[in-house]
mmCIF file of C-alpha atoms in Angstrom:
data_model
loop_
_atom_site.group_PDB
_atom_site.id
_atom_site.type_symbol
_atom_site.label_atom_id
_atom_site.label_comp_id
_atom_site.label_asym_id
_atom_site.label_seq_id
_atom_site.Cartn_x
_atom_site.Cartn_y
_atom_site.Cartn_z
ATOM 1 C CA UNK A 1 -48.083 -47.304 -53.865
ATOM 2 C CA UNK A 2 -49.364 -44.816 -51.314
ATOM 3 C CA UNK A 3 -53.149 -44.912 -51.214
ATOM 4 C CA UNK A 4 -55.881 -42.822 -49.595
ATOM 5 C CA UNK A 5 -59.153 -44.376 -48.483
ATOM 6 C CA UNK A 6 -62.345 -42.384 -49.058
ATOM 7 C CA UNK A 7 -65.056 -43.239 -46.556
ATOM 8 C CA UNK A 8 -65.496 -44.739 -43.105
ATOM 9 C CA UNK A 9 -68.280 -47.255 -43.750
ATOM 10 C CA UNK A 10 -68.582 -50.987 -43.161
ATOM 11 C CA UNK A 11 -66.466 -51.949 -46.205
ATOM 12 C CA UNK A 12 -63.401 -50.030 -44.971
ATOM 13 C CA UNK A 13 -62.182 -52.670 -42.461
ATOM 14 C CA UNK A 14 -62.353 -55.293 -45.227
ATOM 15 C CA UNK A 15 -60.241 -53.086 -47.482
ATOM 16 C CA UNK A 16 -57.688 -52.305 -44.786
ATOM 17 C CA UNK A 17 -57.319 -55.976 -43.854
ATOM 18 C CA UNK A 18 -56.664 -56.837 -47.498
ATOM 19 C CA UNK A 19 -54.303 -53.903 -48.038
ATOM 20 C CA UNK A 20 -52.315 -54.998 -45.002
ATOM 21 C CA UNK A 21 -51.429 -58.196 -46.904
ATOM 22 C CA UNK A 22 -49.911 -56.361 -49.890
ATOM 23 C CA UNK A 23 -46.329 -55.239 -49.362
ATOM 24 C CA UNK A 24 -46.281 -52.774 -52.268
ATOM 25 C CA UNK A 25 -49.326 -50.892 -50.973
ATOM 26 C CA UNK A 26 -49.407 -48.425 -48.091
ATOM 27 C CA UNK A 27 -52.603 -46.749 -46.871
ATOM 28 C CA UNK A 28 -51.285 -43.297 -46.000
ATOM 29 C CA UNK A 29 -54.498 -41.283 -45.588
ATOM 30 C CA UNK A 30 -58.207 -41.570 -44.898
ATOM 31 C CA UNK A 31 -60.921 -39.097 -45.910
ATOM 32 C CA UNK A 32 -64.361 -38.693 -44.386
ATOM 33 C CA UNK A 33 -66.843 -36.382 -42.728
ATOM 34 C CA UNK A 34 -66.031 -34.775 -39.397
ATOM 35 C CA UNK A 35 -68.903 -36.760 -37.874
ATOM 36 C CA UNK A 36 -66.913 -39.933 -38.662
ATOM 37 C CA UNK A 37 -63.735 -38.689 -36.985
ATOM 38 C CA UNK A 38 -63.827 -41.138 -34.052
ATOM 39 C CA UNK A 39 -64.142 -44.104 -36.416
ATOM 40 C CA UNK A 40 -61.406 -42.736 -38.683
ATOM 41 C CA UNK A 41 -59.074 -42.295 -35.725
ATOM 42 C CA UNK A 42 -59.662 -45.920 -34.766
ATOM 43 C CA UNK A 43 -58.687 -47.007 -38.297
ATOM 44 C CA UNK A 44 -55.664 -44.705 -38.083
ATOM 45 C CA UNK A 45 -54.553 -46.274 -34.814
ATOM 46 C CA UNK A 46 -55.181 -49.865 -35.867
ATOM 47 C CA UNK A 47 -53.554 -49.686 -39.307
ATOM 48 C CA UNK A 48 -50.929 -46.973 -38.854
ATOM 49 C CA UNK A 49 -52.553 -44.478 -41.238
ATOM 50 C CA UNK A 50 -50.570 -41.241 -41.193
ATOM 51 C CA UNK A 51 -53.145 -38.589 -42.195
ATOM 52 C CA UNK A 52 -56.841 -37.814 -41.803
ATOM 53 C CA UNK A 53 -58.567 -35.479 -44.279
ATOM 54 C CA UNK A 54 -61.976 -33.815 -44.277
ATOM 55 C CA UNK A 55 -61.209 -31.682 -47.360
ATOM 56 C CA UNK A 56 -60.993 -33.727 -50.572
ATOM 57 C CA UNK A 57 -59.226 -30.992 -52.519
ATOM 58 C CA UNK A 58 -56.487 -30.914 -49.888
ATOM 59 C CA UNK A 59 -56.101 -34.680 -50.103
ATOM 60 C CA UNK A 60 -55.735 -34.538 -53.887
ATOM 61 C CA UNK A 61 -53.023 -31.897 -53.534
ATOM 62 C CA UNK A 62 -51.004 -34.228 -51.314
ATOM 63 C CA UNK A 63 -48.015 -35.307 -53.458
ATOM 64 C CA UNK A 64 -47.619 -38.481 -51.398
ATOM 65 C CA UNK A 65 -51.027 -39.815 -52.443
ATOM 66 C CA UNK A 66 -50.689 -41.863 -55.618
ATOM 67 C CA UNK A 67 -54.057 -43.653 -55.580
ATOM 68 C CA UNK A 68 -57.473 -43.431 -53.941
ATOM 69 C CA UNK A 69 -60.035 -46.050 -52.987
ATOM 70 C CA UNK A 70 -63.575 -44.708 -53.414
ATOM 71 C CA UNK A 71 -65.882 -46.378 -50.880
ATOM 72 C CA UNK A 72 -68.511 -43.654 -50.592
ATOM 73 C CA UNK A 73 -72.275 -43.987 -51.251
ATOM 74 C CA UNK A 74 -73.077 -45.053 -54.822
ATOM 75 C CA UNK A 75 -74.104 -41.634 -56.134
ATOM 76 C CA UNK A 76 -70.729 -40.148 -55.160
ATOM 77 C CA UNK A 77 -68.556 -42.704 -56.972
ATOM 78 C CA UNK A 78 -68.481 -40.805 -60.250
ATOM 79 C CA UNK A 79 -67.743 -37.306 -58.933
ATOM 80 C CA UNK A 80 -65.001 -38.377 -56.512
ATOM 81 C CA UNK A 81 -63.381 -40.776 -58.983
ATOM 82 C CA UNK A 82 -63.492 -38.192 -61.778
ATOM 83 C CA UNK A 83 -61.799 -35.557 -59.638
ATOM 84 C CA UNK A 84 -59.089 -38.050 -58.694
ATOM 85 C CA UNK A 85 -58.256 -39.100 -62.256
ATOM 86 C CA UNK A 86 -58.265 -35.459 -63.354
ATOM 87 C CA UNK A 87 -55.597 -34.948 -60.669
ATOM 88 C CA UNK A 88 -53.647 -37.908 -62.109
ATOM 89 C CA UNK A 89 -54.364 -40.253 -59.222
ATOM 90 C CA UNK A 90 -55.006 -43.948 -59.821
ATOM 91 C CA UNK A 91 -58.465 -44.973 -58.640
ATOM 92 C CA UNK A 92 -60.099 -48.164 -57.402
ATOM 93 C CA UNK A 93 -63.871 -47.679 -57.096
ATOM 94 C CA UNK A 94 -66.279 -49.814 -55.106
ATOM 95 C CA UNK A 95 -69.135 -51.413 -56.987
ATOM 96 C CA UNK A 96 -71.205 -50.167 -58.681
ATOM 97 C CA UNK A 97 -68.539 -48.367 -60.686
ATOM 98 C CA UNK A 98 -70.854 -45.410 -61.368
ATOM 99 C CA UNK A 99 -74.552 -44.560 -61.468
ATOM 100 C CA UNK A 100 -74.856 -44.783 -65.269
ATOM 101 C CA UNK A 101 -73.088 -46.188 -68.285
ATOM 102 C CA UNK A 102 -72.349 -42.659 -69.506
ATOM 103 C CA UNK A 103 -70.577 -41.789 -66.266
ATOM 104 C CA UNK A 104 -68.590 -45.018 -66.372
ATOM 105 C CA UNK A 105 -67.518 -44.462 -69.975
ATOM 106 C CA UNK A 106 -66.385 -40.936 -69.141
ATOM 107 C CA UNK A 107 -64.290 -42.130 -66.192
ATOM 108 C CA UNK A 108 -62.540 -44.693 -68.373
ATOM 109 C CA UNK A 109 -61.901 -42.108 -71.087
ATOM 110 C CA UNK A 110 -60.516 -39.459 -68.725
ATOM 111 C CA UNK A 111 -58.307 -42.015 -66.981
ATOM 112 C CA UNK A 112 -56.855 -42.964 -70.355
ATOM 113 C CA UNK A 113 -56.195 -39.332 -71.231
ATOM 114 C CA UNK A 114 -54.396 -38.814 -67.922
ATOM 115 C CA UNK A 115 -52.526 -42.130 -68.145
ATOM 116 C CA UNK A 116 -53.796 -43.450 -64.821
ATOM 117 C CA UNK A 117 -55.586 -46.663 -63.895
ATOM 118 C CA UNK A 118 -59.277 -46.614 -62.988
ATOM 119 C CA UNK A 119 -60.559 -49.959 -61.768
ATOM 120 C CA UNK A 120 -63.763 -51.397 -60.326
ATOM 121 C CA UNK A 121 -63.463 -53.219 -57.007
ATOM 122 C CA UNK A 122 -65.521 -56.295 -57.854
ATOM 123 C CA UNK A 123 -64.240 -59.153 -55.727
ATOM 124 C CA UNK A 124 -65.407 -62.291 -57.531
ATOM 125 C CA UNK A 125 -63.597 -61.629 -60.827
ATOM 126 C CA UNK A 126 -60.133 -62.075 -59.341
ATOM 127 C CA UNK A 127 -60.567 -64.883 -56.808
ATOM 128 C CA UNK A 128 -58.805 -68.203 -57.507
ATOM 129 C CA UNK A 129 -62.151 -69.962 -57.079
ATOM 130 C CA UNK A 130 -63.608 -67.887 -59.889
ATOM 131 C CA UNK A 131 -60.590 -68.409 -62.124
ATOM 132 C CA UNK A 132 -60.976 -72.164 -61.602
ATOM 133 C CA UNK A 133 -64.668 -71.895 -62.438
ATOM 134 C CA UNK A 134 -63.720 -70.289 -65.758
ATOM 135 C CA UNK A 135 -61.705 -73.410 -66.570
ATOM 136 C CA UNK A 136 -64.282 -75.945 -65.394
ATOM 137 C CA UNK A 137 -67.232 -74.328 -67.170
ATOM 138 C CA UNK A 138 -65.694 -75.646 -70.387
ATOM 139 C CA UNK A 139 -66.248 -79.185 -69.080
ATOM 140 C CA UNK A 140 -69.970 -78.698 -68.469
ATOM 141 C CA UNK A 141 -70.915 -79.254 -72.100
ATOM 142 C CA UNK A 142 -73.632 -77.052 -73.546
ATOM 143 C CA UNK A 143 -74.782 -74.614 -70.875
ATOM 144 C CA UNK A 144 -78.546 -74.776 -70.354
ATOM 145 C CA UNK A 145 -79.458 -72.919 -67.155
ATOM 146 C CA UNK A 146 -77.604 -70.384 -64.993
ATOM 147 C CA UNK A 147 -79.226 -69.290 -61.735
ATOM 148 C CA UNK A 148 -77.987 -66.998 -58.974
ATOM 149 C CA UNK A 149 -79.896 -65.815 -55.916
ATOM 150 C CA UNK A 150 -78.420 -63.217 -53.590
ATOM 151 C CA UNK A 151 -81.240 -62.369 -51.186
ATOM 152 C CA UNK A 152 -80.318 -60.711 -47.919
ATOM 153 C CA UNK A 153 -82.958 -59.063 -45.759
ATOM 154 C CA UNK A 154 -81.828 -55.559 -44.859
ATOM 155 C CA UNK A 155 -82.386 -54.077 -41.422
ATOM 156 C CA UNK A 156 -82.659 -50.767 -43.272
ATOM 157 C CA UNK A 157 -85.780 -52.094 -44.970
ATOM 158 C CA UNK A 158 -87.607 -51.974 -41.625
ATOM 159 C CA UNK A 159 -86.783 -48.266 -41.420
ATOM 160 C CA UNK A 160 -87.784 -47.851 -45.075
ATOM 161 C CA UNK A 161 -91.217 -49.324 -44.359
ATOM 162 C CA UNK A 162 -91.585 -46.864 -41.495
ATOM 163 C CA UNK A 163 -90.850 -43.955 -43.846
ATOM 164 C CA UNK A 164 -87.094 -43.401 -43.309
ATOM 165 C CA UNK A 165 -85.132 -43.565 -46.567
ATOM 166 C CA UNK A 166 -81.463 -44.422 -46.176
ATOM 167 C CA UNK A 167 -79.053 -44.342 -49.179
ATOM 168 C CA UNK A 168 -79.450 -48.024 -50.086
ATOM 169 C CA UNK A 169 -83.178 -47.441 -50.764
ATOM 170 C CA UNK A 170 -82.886 -43.929 -52.180
ATOM 171 C CA UNK A 171 -83.163 -43.515 -55.973
ATOM 172 C CA UNK A 172 -81.497 -40.098 -55.668
ATOM 173 C CA UNK A 173 -78.457 -41.884 -54.233
ATOM 174 C CA UNK A 174 -78.349 -44.678 -56.830
ATOM 175 C CA UNK A 175 -79.653 -47.282 -54.399
ATOM 176 C CA UNK A 176 -81.710 -50.423 -54.867
ATOM 177 C CA UNK A 177 -81.280 -54.189 -54.871
ATOM 178 C CA UNK A 178 -79.943 -54.209 -58.444
ATOM 179 C CA UNK A 179 -77.048 -51.887 -57.635
ATOM 180 C CA UNK A 180 -76.355 -53.278 -54.169
ATOM 181 C CA UNK A 181 -76.631 -57.075 -54.547
ATOM 182 C CA UNK A 182 -77.642 -58.205 -58.015
ATOM 183 C CA UNK A 183 -74.643 -56.388 -59.474
ATOM 184 C CA UNK A 184 -72.433 -59.159 -58.034
ATOM 185 C CA UNK A 185 -74.505 -61.795 -59.841
ATOM 186 C CA UNK A 186 -74.268 -59.873 -63.103
ATOM 187 C CA UNK A 187 -70.501 -59.595 -62.821
ATOM 188 C CA UNK A 188 -70.261 -63.315 -62.095
ATOM 189 C CA UNK A 189 -72.267 -64.252 -65.192
ATOM 190 C CA UNK A 190 -70.788 -61.767 -67.660
ATOM 191 C CA UNK A 191 -67.285 -62.652 -66.502
ATOM 192 C CA UNK A 192 -67.956 -66.220 -67.641
ATOM 193 C CA UNK A 193 -70.139 -65.698 -70.702
ATOM 194 C CA UNK A 194 -69.872 -62.068 -71.819
ATOM 195 C CA UNK A 195 -72.792 -59.780 -72.598
ATOM 196 C CA UNK A 196 -76.202 -61.408 -73.084
ATOM 197 C CA UNK A 197 -78.273 -61.001 -76.226
ATOM 198 C CA UNK A 198 -81.279 -59.740 -74.274
ATOM 199 C CA UNK A 199 -82.215 -58.877 -70.705
ATOM 200 C CA UNK A 200 -85.420 -58.250 -68.788
ATOM 201 C CA UNK A 201 -85.676 -56.830 -65.284
ATOM 202 C CA UNK A 202 -88.846 -57.439 -63.278
ATOM 203 C CA UNK A 203 -88.650 -55.620 -59.953
ATOM 204 C CA UNK A 204 -90.648 -54.990 -56.813
ATOM 205 C CA UNK A 205 -90.775 -51.187 -56.745
ATOM 206 C CA UNK A 206 -91.519 -49.172 -53.625
ATOM 207 C CA UNK A 207 -91.245 -45.386 -53.565
ATOM 208 C CA UNK A 208 -89.340 -45.406 -56.851
ATOM 209 C CA UNK A 209 -86.683 -47.979 -55.917
ATOM 210 C CA UNK A 210 -86.299 -51.723 -56.447
ATOM 211 C CA UNK A 211 -86.347 -53.444 -53.067
ATOM 212 C CA UNK A 212 -85.957 -56.764 -54.900
ATOM 213 C CA UNK A 213 -85.983 -57.992 -58.460
ATOM 214 C CA UNK A 214 -85.433 -60.736 -61.011
ATOM 215 C CA UNK A 215 -83.114 -60.166 -63.957
ATOM 216 C CA UNK A 216 -83.308 -62.622 -66.837
ATOM 217 C CA UNK A 217 -80.505 -62.775 -69.386
ATOM 218 C CA UNK A 218 -80.694 -64.638 -72.692
ATOM 219 C CA UNK A 219 -77.607 -66.179 -74.280
ATOM 220 C CA UNK A 220 -77.360 -68.312 -77.415
ATOM 221 C CA UNK A 221 -78.489 -71.747 -76.273
ATOM 222 C CA UNK A 222 -79.226 -70.991 -72.604
ATOM 223 C CA UNK A 223 -81.086 -68.802 -70.154
ATOM 224 C CA UNK A 224 -79.924 -67.106 -66.974
ATOM 225 C CA UNK A 225 -81.811 -65.695 -63.989
ATOM 226 C CA UNK A 226 -80.273 -63.414 -61.365
ATOM 227 C CA UNK A 227 -82.238 -62.651 -58.203
ATOM 228 C CA UNK A 228 -81.316 -59.854 -55.830
ATOM 229 C CA UNK A 229 -83.428 -58.966 -52.790
ATOM 230 C CA UNK A 230 -83.176 -56.714 -49.768
ATOM 231 C CA UNK A 231 -86.813 -56.998 -48.675
ATOM 232 C CA UNK A 232 -86.836 -60.786 -48.133
ATOM 233 C CA UNK A 233 -84.369 -63.648 -47.792
ATOM 234 C CA UNK A 234 -83.780 -67.225 -48.893
ATOM 235 C CA UNK A 235 -80.770 -69.543 -49.079
ATOM 236 C CA UNK A 236 -78.135 -68.002 -51.321
ATOM 237 C CA UNK A 237 -77.191 -70.105 -54.326
ATOM 238 C CA UNK A 238 -75.214 -70.183 -57.559
ATOM 239 C CA UNK A 239 -75.850 -72.853 -60.203
ATOM 240 C CA UNK A 240 -74.294 -73.213 -63.642
ATOM 241 C CA UNK A 241 -75.884 -76.208 -65.361
ATOM 242 C CA UNK A 242 -74.692 -77.849 -68.551
ATOM 243 C CA UNK A 243 -75.670 -81.080 -70.306
ATOM 244 C CA UNK A 244 -72.492 -82.746 -68.982
ATOM 245 C CA UNK A 245 -72.275 -81.401 -65.438
ATOM 246 C CA UNK A 246 -72.764 -78.502 -63.048
ATOM 247 C CA UNK A 247 -71.131 -75.930 -60.790
ATOM 248 C CA UNK A 248 -72.876 -75.091 -57.525
ATOM 249 C CA UNK A 249 -72.131 -72.785 -54.590
ATOM 250 C CA UNK A 250 -73.963 -71.825 -51.413
ATOM 251 C CA UNK A 251 -71.920 -68.625 -51.166
ATOM 252 C CA UNK A 252 -73.031 -65.232 -52.465
ATOM 253 C CA UNK A 253 -71.279 -64.143 -55.641
ATOM 254 C CA UNK A 254 -69.173 -61.531 -53.838
ATOM 255 C CA UNK A 255 -67.744 -64.074 -51.365
ATOM 256 C CA UNK A 256 -67.470 -67.258 -53.467
ATOM 257 C CA UNK A 257 -65.415 -69.037 -50.836
ATOM 258 C CA UNK A 258 -65.984 -72.519 -52.291
ATOM 259 C CA UNK A 259 -67.986 -74.342 -54.938
ATOM 260 C CA UNK A 260 -68.928 -77.854 -56.000
ATOM 261 C CA UNK A 261 -68.174 -79.283 -59.426
ATOM 262 C CA UNK A 262 -69.479 -82.545 -60.869
ATOM 263 C CA UNK A 263 -69.883 -84.332 -64.166
ATOM 264 C CA UNK A 264 -73.186 -86.097 -64.784
ATOM 265 C CA UNK A 265 -73.076 -89.362 -62.854
ATOM 266 C CA UNK A 266 -69.781 -88.419 -61.201
ATOM 267 C CA UNK A 267 -68.910 -87.683 -57.608
ATOM 268 C CA UNK A 268 -69.228 -84.009 -56.631
ATOM 269 C CA UNK A 269 -65.917 -82.342 -55.838
ATOM 270 C CA UNK A 270 -65.640 -79.345 -53.482
ATOM 271 C CA UNK A 271 -63.116 -76.719 -54.570
ATOM 272 C CA UNK A 272 -61.808 -73.990 -52.246
ATOM 273 C CA UNK A 273 -58.723 -72.179 -53.562
ATOM 274 C CA UNK A 274 -58.978 -68.721 -51.980
ATOM 275 C CA UNK A 275 -56.500 -69.734 -49.259
ATOM 276 C CA UNK A 276 -58.344 -67.925 -46.483
ATOM 277 C CA UNK A 277 -57.245 -64.515 -47.778
ATOM 278 C CA UNK A 278 -59.387 -61.442 -47.002
ATOM 279 C CA UNK A 279 -62.288 -61.141 -49.434
ATOM 280 C CA UNK A 280 -60.938 -58.004 -51.126
ATOM 281 C CA UNK A 281 -57.336 -59.195 -51.338
ATOM 282 C CA UNK A 282 -57.379 -60.506 -54.893
ATOM 283 C CA UNK A 283 -59.025 -57.455 -56.491
ATOM 284 C CA UNK A 284 -56.591 -55.208 -54.646
ATOM 285 C CA UNK A 285 -53.648 -57.381 -55.670
ATOM 286 C CA UNK A 286 -54.629 -56.997 -59.333
ATOM 287 C CA UNK A 287 -55.133 -53.231 -59.003
ATOM 288 C CA UNK A 288 -51.735 -52.805 -57.339
ATOM 289 C CA UNK A 289 -50.054 -54.869 -60.062
ATOM 290 C CA UNK A 290 -51.724 -52.842 -62.819
ATOM 291 C CA UNK A 291 -50.422 -49.606 -61.319
ATOM 292 C CA UNK A 292 -46.915 -50.787 -60.469
ATOM 293 C CA UNK A 293 -46.399 -52.629 -63.776
ATOM 294 C CA UNK A 294 -48.083 -49.983 -65.914
ATOM 295 C CA UNK A 295 -50.121 -52.540 -67.882
ATOM 296 C CA UNK A 296 -52.548 -50.292 -69.741
ATOM 297 C CA UNK A 297 -53.859 -52.999 -72.075
ATOM 298 C CA UNK A 298 -54.876 -55.272 -69.202
ATOM 299 C CA UNK A 299 -56.514 -52.333 -67.422
ATOM 300 C CA UNK A 300 -58.567 -51.576 -70.551
ATOM 301 C CA UNK A 301 -59.775 -55.189 -70.683
ATOM 302 C CA UNK A 302 -61.032 -54.955 -67.110
ATOM 303 C CA UNK A 303 -62.676 -51.625 -67.956
ATOM 304 C CA UNK A 304 -64.436 -53.254 -70.901
ATOM 305 C CA UNK A 305 -65.964 -55.827 -68.581
ATOM 306 C CA UNK A 306 -67.086 -53.058 -66.207
ATOM 307 C CA UNK A 307 -68.708 -51.148 -69.065
ATOM 308 C CA UNK A 308 -70.554 -54.292 -70.196
ATOM 309 C CA UNK A 309 -72.027 -54.639 -66.720
ATOM 310 C CA UNK A 310 -72.902 -50.935 -66.543
ATOM 311 C CA UNK A 311 -74.761 -51.266 -69.845
ATOM 312 C CA UNK A 312 -76.842 -54.110 -68.395
ATOM 313 C CA UNK A 313 -77.576 -52.114 -65.234
ATOM 314 C CA UNK A 314 -78.728 -49.126 -67.298
ATOM 315 C CA UNK A 315 -81.083 -51.214 -69.424
ATOM 316 C CA UNK A 316 -82.477 -53.011 -66.388
ATOM 317 C CA UNK A 317 -83.232 -49.791 -64.524
ATOM 318 C CA UNK A 318 -84.938 -48.235 -67.531
ATOM 319 C CA UNK A 319 -87.151 -51.301 -67.932
ATOM 320 C CA UNK A 320 -88.179 -51.082 -64.263
ATOM 321 C CA UNK A 321 -88.800 -47.333 -64.450
ATOM 322 C CA UNK A 322 -86.137 -46.477 -61.864
ATOM 323 C CA UNK A 323 -84.887 -42.906 -62.275
ATOM 324 C CA UNK A 324 -81.685 -41.851 -60.515
ATOM 325 C CA UNK A 325 -82.086 -38.292 -61.758
ATOM 326 C CA UNK A 326 -78.694 -38.237 -63.498
#
């Protein structure tokens, strides 16, 4: 599957390292602004990428390109992914999938009409550690408390306080702690337990954007809290607590390199099954398999999960009064 990469940001090396491990996938092109040309040429040299594009329409006309990876700023995910699926290209989109639920639903619908795969690049869902967690959660008894904290002080916040607004803190570019960090927590929880009955988002708002916030989610029989912060930091943690045991990790939900499992009164057991593979390997492996095998039903199930998360993000933003202007 010949794939074009859209963007030249910090996530691109992670993607290229993962793609390099998948025999059926070849990165044949990279797209970006002319100001990023030096960086793109370095990627081209290091990973043997054949073509560089600055014109997206020209890239989409390239008959060699079968799929695109959208790793552009959040507010561009929808427009670039939509254009790709309309041109019958398969698409893997970085999180968040889109800026709104309506955009996400439209992408899924158009992809179905054009018989191509559209897929959200959300790392934790496909890692062996997460799959094992799905199994072990059943041994925890009745779930009582779920708590995730992904707080990571951003150097960009210093600039934000000085008056410079970069995309991650710009409501016009679908920024904020919810979309940048807490989205990983939400995926982690909904992947295990499905959609909650109710949510509430309490956020620290500065200049119209959430620099940090607390999302509570109510499920039958238990409560969940997801913390995401870019204006402060604390030890990262994941805890799933039942009346018969717990799961704990000191990794953020997008890395999830290992976790501890224990029954009440039992010895804690550390589990690490990701085999040292690049962080994005497993999501990319699934995407490649969906395209090469043509498994539309499985793709729709993954899309359903993405839409559930997008619905939560929409509700949370409305409660906090965050307006993306779309």
